[in-house]
mmCIF file of C-alpha atoms in Angstrom:
data_model
loop_
_atom_site.group_PDB
_atom_site.id
_atom_site.type_symbol
_atom_site.label_atom_id
_atom_site.label_comp_id
_atom_site.label_asym_id
_atom_site.label_seq_id
_atom_site.Cartn_x
_atom_site.Cartn_y
_atom_site.Cartn_z
ATOM 1 C CA MET A 211 -114.196 25.601 94.732
ATOM 2 C CA ALA A 212 -111.744 27.717 92.457
ATOM 3 C CA LEU A 213 -108.847 25.894 90.911
ATOM 4 C CA GLN A 214 -105.812 27.389 92.572
ATOM 5 C CA ARG A 215 -102.752 28.230 90.069
ATOM 6 C CA LEU A 216 -99.983 25.101 90.812
ATOM 7 C CA THR A 217 -96.026 25.972 90.812
ATOM 8 C CA ASP A 218 -93.929 24.954 88.086
ATOM 9 C CA THR A 219 -93.242 21.786 89.802
ATOM 10 C CA GLU A 220 -96.843 21.462 90.726
ATOM 11 C CA GLU A 221 -97.692 21.044 87.400
ATOM 12 C CA LEU A 222 -94.750 18.847 86.373
ATOM 13 C CA ILE A 223 -95.903 16.235 89.233
ATOM 14 C CA MET A 224 -99.439 16.585 87.483
ATOM 15 C CA GLU A 225 -98.117 15.876 84.170
ATOM 16 C CA CYS A 226 -96.365 12.412 85.730
ATOM 17 C CA VAL A 227 -99.840 11.118 87.611
ATOM 18 C CA TRP A 228 -102.256 12.662 84.160
ATOM 19 C CA THR A 229 -100.191 11.345 81.808
ATOM 20 C CA ALA A 230 -100.482 7.903 84.043
ATOM 21 C CA LYS A 231 -104.424 6.720 83.483
ATOM 22 C CA GLU A 232 -104.571 5.379 86.615
ATOM 23 C CA PRO A 233 -103.394 5.831 90.491
ATOM 24 C CA VAL A 234 -99.842 6.199 90.510
ATOM 25 C CA SER A 235 -96.931 6.002 93.491
ATOM 26 C CA PHE A 236 -94.389 7.925 94.860
ATOM 27 C CA ALA A 237 -92.123 5.922 93.123
ATOM 28 C CA VAL A 238 -93.671 5.966 89.927
ATOM 29 C CA ILE A 239 -94.023 9.945 89.570
ATOM 30 C CA ILE A 240 -90.640 10.151 91.010
ATOM 31 C CA ALA A 241 -89.563 8.057 87.905
ATOM 32 C CA ALA A 242 -91.700 9.898 85.661
ATOM 33 C CA ALA A 243 -90.361 12.933 86.272
ATOM 34 C CA LYS A 244 -86.898 11.982 85.615
ATOM 35 C CA GLU A 245 -87.745 10.221 82.448
ATOM 36 C CA ARG A 246 -89.987 12.985 80.779
ATOM 37 C CA PHE A 247 -88.844 15.546 82.414
ATOM 38 C CA ASP A 248 -85.007 15.135 83.941
ATOM 39 C CA LYS A 249 -85.974 15.944 87.402
ATOM 40 C CA GLU A 250 -83.708 14.508 90.290
ATOM 41 C CA TRP A 251 -85.661 15.504 92.983
ATOM 42 C CA LYS A 252 -85.415 14.301 96.470
ATOM 43 C CA ARG A 253 -88.032 12.388 97.924
ATOM 44 C CA GLN A 254 -88.820 14.850 100.600
ATOM 45 C CA THR A 255 -89.814 17.536 97.800
ATOM 46 C CA VAL A 256 -92.043 15.611 96.049
ATOM 47 C CA SER A 257 -93.545 14.525 99.271
ATOM 48 C CA THR A 258 -94.066 18.144 100.029
ATOM 49 C CA PHE A 259 -95.308 18.741 96.563
ATOM 50 C CA LEU A 260 -97.884 15.787 97.074
ATOM 51 C CA SER A 261 -99.206 16.940 100.326
ATOM 52 C CA HIS A 262 -99.823 20.506 98.403
ATOM 53 C CA LEU A 263 -101.925 18.930 95.732
ATOM 54 C CA VAL A 264 -103.700 17.524 97.752
ATOM 55 C CA GLN A 265 -104.571 20.338 100.350
ATOM 56 C CA LYS A 266 -105.633 22.257 97.239
ATOM 57 C CA GLY A 267 -107.777 19.746 95.706
ATOM 58 C CA TYR A 268 -105.700 18.594 92.981
ATOM 59 C CA LEU A 269 -105.235 15.357 94.210
ATOM 60 C CA LYS A 270 -106.418 12.282 96.688
ATOM 61 C CA ASN A 271 -104.200 9.852 97.631
ATOM 62 C CA ARG A 272 -105.040 6.278 99.420
ATOM 63 C CA ARG A 273 -102.714 3.795 100.995
ATOM 64 C CA GLN A 274 -102.365 0.404 99.921
ATOM 65 C CA GLY A 275 -100.247 -1.556 102.559
ATOM 66 C CA LYS A 276 -97.298 0.437 102.375
ATOM 67 C CA THR A 277 -97.668 2.079 99.645
ATOM 68 C CA MET A 278 -99.280 6.046 98.917
ATOM 69 C CA PHE A 279 -101.359 5.983 95.730
ATOM 70 C CA TYR A 280 -102.165 9.204 94.127
ATOM 71 C CA GLU A 281 -104.987 9.958 91.592
ATOM 72 C CA PRO A 282 -106.145 13.298 89.769
ATOM 73 C CA ILE A 283 -109.590 15.015 91.388
ATOM 74 C CA VAL A 284 -108.818 17.984 88.259
ATOM 75 C CA THR A 285 -108.812 16.748 84.849
ATOM 76 C CA ARG A 286 -106.043 17.918 82.538
ATOM 77 C CA GLU A 287 -108.257 19.304 80.642
ATOM 78 C CA GLU A 288 -109.858 21.302 82.989
ATOM 79 C CA TYR A 289 -106.992 22.527 84.601
ATOM 80 C CA VAL A 290 -105.282 24.266 80.852
ATOM 81 C CA ARG A 291 -108.879 25.361 80.684
ATOM 82 C CA LYS A 292 -108.545 27.889 83.743
ATOM 83 C CA ILE A 293 -105.023 28.610 83.261
ATOM 84 C CA THR A 294 -105.909 29.721 78.888
ATOM 85 C CA THR A 295 -108.617 31.798 80.171
ATOM 86 C CA GLY A 296 -106.587 33.483 82.962
ATOM 87 C CA PHE A 297 -103.778 34.152 80.550
ATOM 88 C CA MET A 298 -105.895 35.198 78.369
ATOM 89 C CA ARG A 299 -107.485 37.774 80.237
ATOM 90 C CA LEU A 300 -104.586 38.837 82.120
ATOM 91 C CA TRP A 301 -102.185 39.028 78.860
ATOM 92 C CA TYR A 302 -104.562 39.386 75.769
ATOM 93 C CA GLU A 303 -107.668 41.105 77.950
ATOM 94 C CA SER A 304 -109.640 37.962 76.602
ATOM 95 C CA CYS A 305 -109.387 38.899 73.030
ATOM 96 C CA PRO A 306 -108.506 35.953 71.280
ATOM 97 C CA GLN A 307 -107.598 38.027 67.850
ATOM 98 C CA ALA A 308 -104.947 39.788 69.734
ATOM 99 C CA LEU A 309 -103.285 35.910 70.548
ATOM 100 C CA VAL A 310 -103.335 34.919 67.418
ATOM 101 C CA ALA A 311 -102.271 38.098 65.744
ATOM 102 C CA ASN A 312 -99.194 37.495 68.509
ATOM 103 C CA LEU A 313 -98.424 34.027 67.910
ATOM 104 C CA ALA A 314 -98.819 34.932 63.790
ATOM 105 C CA GLU A 315 -95.875 37.976 64.366
ATOM 106 C CA THR A 316 -93.482 36.243 66.594
ATOM 107 C CA GLU A 317 -93.440 32.985 63.576
ATOM 108 C CA VAL A 318 -94.575 30.149 66.072
ATOM 109 C CA PHE A 319 -96.739 29.027 63.485
ATOM 110 C CA SER A 320 -95.874 28.219 59.790
ATOM 111 C CA GLU A 321 -98.396 29.588 56.706
ATOM 112 C CA GLU A 322 -99.805 26.338 56.807
ATOM 113 C CA GLU A 323 -100.032 26.191 60.840
ATOM 114 C CA LEU A 324 -101.657 30.050 60.695
ATOM 115 C CA GLY A 325 -103.879 28.088 57.743
ATOM 116 C CA GLU A 326 -105.228 25.376 59.259
ATOM 117 C CA ILE A 327 -106.169 27.798 61.870
ATOM 118 C CA GLN A 328 -107.615 29.886 59.482
ATOM 119 C CA THR A 329 -109.675 26.866 58.124
ATOM 120 C CA PHE A 330 -110.845 25.847 62.057
ATOM 121 C CA MET A 331 -112.077 29.204 62.700
ATOM 122 C CA LYS A 332 -113.672 29.169 60.036
ATOM 123 C CA GLU A 333 -115.283 25.586 60.750
ATOM 124 C CA LEU A 334 -116.612 27.270 64.526
ATOM 125 C CA ASP A 335 -118.434 30.054 62.527
ATOM 126 C CA LYS A 336 -120.857 27.263 61.082
#
């Protein structure tokens, strides 16, 4: 099954779940969103997004007593790889040199960081 792109809110919720590293309850997700992202979502909002994430195949849920626990099916690494690949195809026509050139021009990286990227790229060629 191909992974669907997530909305910004879905990504934040998934980040809370991925960071937990174990099945996580609804209450923990709400607390993590508040702490990490300063989000004060209503319970119904989070519930709706969790349902979407289960339907999209990103999460599985299980009830333990009165508490529902959520666990990722898709790893953070799998998702990052998918969105990075799509980003490269759409905006840089799959050309990594264009991406790095853009980042260098916009001064996202310091000279030292650019040097580290060059070293890293040379290491890949070996």
